[in-house]
Amino acid sequence: MQIGLQSKTQVKKGVIESYWFENETIGLSKTLFHRITLPLEEFDSGLDYDEQPTRTEIVLDWFELGLSDPSKLDGLNLSHSIYQEAEGSVYIGCAHNWCDVKELNIVKNKDGNFDVSGNIFVEFTNEGVGESEEFTFTSCCEYVER
């Protein structure tokens, strides 16, 4: 079964966050993390066990980008081939389905927000949800420091 994200939904306005986190238990010193949250328009996933319409978001996490100034996001491509420690997922079919970010371009726009365009490969097969598929999108994201 194919979920069909490309034909069923699109990305709404998202958020780019930066926040400091530390965890002494696992030996993680205070580190600057970045998260991009891209909510999706509600859609019918086609899965009987999912509440319809499906409400979800793509969540992409990076750390140690060294970007304490949000203006440094301008012009970046945050693909997983470059930032191999990054993580991403989308919750569909009662599972966090891993996303491989093939491309994620960030450009600062006139109003101070960021235009984000990307291509991700969603690994639905790993969780037995459906066939894995690509999803290409564009969105505007607000920057928030937490």
PDB file of N, CA and C in Angstrom, residues 1 3 5 80 88-90 92 95-102 120-135:
ATOM      1  N   MET A   1       0.840  -1.183   0.000  1.00  0.00           N
ATOM      2  CA  MET A   1       0.000   0.000   0.000  1.00  0.00           C
ATOM      3  C   MET A   1       0.886   1.247   0.000  1.00  0.00           C
ATOM      4  N   ILE A   3       0.977   5.357   0.810  1.00  0.00           N
ATOM      5  CA  ILE A   3       0.291   6.439   1.508  1.00  0.00           C
ATOM      6  C   ILE A   3      -0.025   7.558   0.512  1.00  0.00           C
ATOM      7  N   LEU A   5       1.694  10.650  -0.018  1.00  0.00           N
ATOM      8  CA  LEU A   5       1.790  12.002   0.554  1.00  0.00           C
ATOM      9  C   LEU A   5       1.771  13.091  -0.513  1.00  0.00           C
ATOM     10  N   HIS A  80      20.809  15.124   4.763  1.00  0.00           N
ATOM     11  CA  HIS A  80      21.420  14.125   5.631  1.00  0.00           C
ATOM     12  C   HIS A  80      22.749  13.627   5.069  1.00  0.00           C
ATOM     13  N   GLY A  88      15.065  12.616  11.422  1.00  0.00           N
ATOM     14  CA  GLY A  88      13.786  13.127  10.966  1.00  0.00           C
ATOM     15  C   GLY A  88      12.751  12.035  10.948  1.00  0.00           C
ATOM     16  N   SER A  89      11.491  12.408  11.168  1.00  0.00           N
ATOM     17  CA  SER A  89      10.418  11.424  11.114  1.00  0.00           C
ATOM     18  C   SER A  89       9.077  12.106  10.874  1.00  0.00           C
ATOM     19  N   VAL A  90       8.120  11.298  10.449  1.00  0.00           N
ATOM     20  CA  VAL A  90       6.736  11.730  10.323  1.00  0.00           C
ATOM     21  C   VAL A  90       5.879  10.619  10.934  1.00  0.00           C
ATOM     22  N   ILE A  92       2.852   8.540  11.137  1.00  0.00           N
ATOM     23  CA  ILE A  92       1.700   8.044  10.370  1.00  0.00           C
ATOM     24  C   ILE A  92       1.604   6.548  10.617  1.00  0.00           C
ATOM     25  N   ALA A  95       3.216   5.025  13.924  1.00  0.00           N
ATOM     26  CA  ALA A  95       4.665   4.821  13.951  1.00  0.00           C
ATOM     27  C   ALA A  95       5.383   6.099  13.539  1.00  0.00           C
ATOM     28  N   HIS A  96       6.571   6.268  14.101  1.00  0.00           N
ATOM     29  CA  HIS A  96       7.464   7.343  13.663  1.00  0.00           C
ATOM     30  C   HIS A  96       8.253   6.792  12.485  1.00  0.00           C
ATOM     31  N   ASN A  97       7.909   7.247  11.300  1.00  0.00           N
ATOM     32  CA  ASN A  97       8.549   6.776  10.072  1.00  0.00           C
ATOM     33  C   ASN A  97       9.747   7.662   9.765  1.00  0.00           C
ATOM     34  N   TRP A  98      10.914   7.043   9.691  1.00  0.00           N
ATOM     35  CA  TRP A  98      12.164   7.766   9.491  1.00  0.00           C
ATOM     36  C   TRP A  98      12.161   8.470   8.148  1.00  0.00           C
ATOM     37  N   CYS A  99      12.692   9.678   8.109  1.00  0.00           N
ATOM     38  CA  CYS A  99      12.798  10.470   6.885  1.00  0.00           C
ATOM     39  C   CYS A  99      14.261  10.719   6.569  1.00  0.00           C
ATOM     40  N   ASP A 100      14.656  10.388   5.360  1.00  0.00           N
ATOM     41  CA  ASP A 100      15.990  10.715   4.868  1.00  0.00           C
ATOM     42  C   ASP A 100      15.868  12.014   4.081  1.00  0.00           C
ATOM     43  N   VAL A 101      16.514  13.054   4.575  1.00  0.00           N
ATOM     44  CA  VAL A 101      16.441  14.365   3.931  1.00  0.00           C
ATOM     45  C   VAL A 101      17.430  14.388   2.770  1.00  0.00           C
ATOM     46  N   LYS A 102      16.907  14.292   1.568  1.00  0.00           N
ATOM     47  CA  LYS A 102      17.741  14.341   0.367  1.00  0.00           C
ATOM     48  C   LYS A 102      18.208  15.764   0.099  1.00  0.00           C
ATOM     49  N   ILE A 120      12.324  14.731   0.699  1.00  0.00           N
ATOM     50  CA  ILE A 120      12.639  13.705   1.695  1.00  0.00           C
ATOM     51  C   ILE A 120      12.168  12.352   1.197  1.00  0.00           C
ATOM     52  N   PHE A 121      12.821  11.310   1.672  1.00  0.00           N
ATOM     53  CA  PHE A 121      12.423   9.942   1.391  1.00  0.00           C
ATOM     54  C   PHE A 121      11.897   9.368   2.695  1.00  0.00           C
ATOM     55  N   VAL A 122      10.603   9.032   2.737  1.00  0.00           N
ATOM     56  CA  VAL A 122       9.967   8.536   3.957  1.00  0.00           C
ATOM     57  C   VAL A 122      10.004   7.008   3.943  1.00  0.00           C
ATOM     58  N   GLU A 123      10.623   6.435   4.964  1.00  0.00           N
ATOM     59  CA  GLU A 123      10.813   4.985   5.079  1.00  0.00           C
ATOM     60  C   GLU A 123       9.595   4.322   5.743  1.00  0.00           C
ATOM     61  N   PHE A 124       8.482   4.256   5.042  1.00  0.00           N
ATOM     62  CA  PHE A 124       7.288   3.604   5.589  1.00  0.00           C
ATOM     63  C   PHE A 124       7.480   2.093   5.732  1.00  0.00           C
ATOM     64  N   THR A 125       8.324   1.480   4.901  1.00  0.00           N
ATOM     65  CA  THR A 125       8.503   0.018   4.949  1.00  0.00           C
ATOM     66  C   THR A 125       9.152  -0.435   6.251  1.00  0.00           C
ATOM     67  N   ASN A 126      10.026   0.379   6.847  1.00  0.00           N
ATOM     68  CA  ASN A 126      10.701  -0.018   8.081  1.00  0.00           C
ATOM     69  C   ASN A 126       9.728  -0.324   9.212  1.00  0.00           C
ATOM     70  N   GLU A 127       8.603   0.375   9.254  1.00  0.00           N
ATOM     71  CA  GLU A 127       7.607   0.182  10.315  1.00  0.00           C
ATOM     72  C   GLU A 127       6.401  -0.627   9.835  1.00  0.00           C
ATOM     73  N   GLY A 128       6.450  -1.115   8.603  1.00  0.00           N
ATOM     74  CA  GLY A 128       5.354  -1.920   8.075  1.00  0.00           C
ATOM     75  C   GLY A 128       4.096  -1.118   7.784  1.00  0.00           C
ATOM     76  N   VAL A 129       4.243   0.178   7.546  1.00  0.00           N
ATOM     77  CA  VAL A 129       3.089   1.055   7.320  1.00  0.00           C
ATOM     78  C   VAL A 129       2.660   1.038   5.860  1.00  0.00           C
ATOM     79  N   GLY A 130       3.607   0.949   4.959  1.00  0.00           N
ATOM     80  CA  GLY A 130       3.309   0.973   3.527  1.00  0.00           C
ATOM     81  C   GLY A 130       4.590   1.024   2.724  1.00  0.00           C
ATOM     82  N   GLU A 131       4.468   1.364   1.450  1.00  0.00           N
ATOM     83  CA  GLU A 131       5.636   1.500   0.591  1.00  0.00           C
ATOM     84  C   GLU A 131       6.352   2.818   0.911  1.00  0.00           C
ATOM     85  N   SER A 132       7.662   2.787   0.920  1.00  0.00           N
ATOM     86  CA  SER A 132       8.438   4.011   1.121  1.00  0.00           C
ATOM     87  C   SER A 132       8.237   4.913  -0.083  1.00  0.00           C
ATOM     88  N   GLU A 133       8.338   6.225   0.129  1.00  0.00           N
ATOM     89  CA  GLU A 133       8.069   7.165  -0.957  1.00  0.00           C
ATOM     90  C   GLU A 133       8.787   8.482  -0.746  1.00  0.00           C
ATOM     91  N   GLU A 134       8.965   9.215  -1.833  1.00  0.00           N
ATOM     92  CA  GLU A 134       9.547  10.553  -1.781  1.00  0.00           C
ATOM     93  C   GLU A 134       8.433  11.572  -1.591  1.00  0.00           C
ATOM     94  N   PHE A 135       8.811  12.698  -0.973  1.00  0.00           N
ATOM     95  CA  PHE A 135       7.883  13.801  -0.767  1.00  0.00           C
ATOM     96  C   PHE A 135       8.655  15.092  -0.990  1.00  0.00           C
TER      97      PHE A 135
END
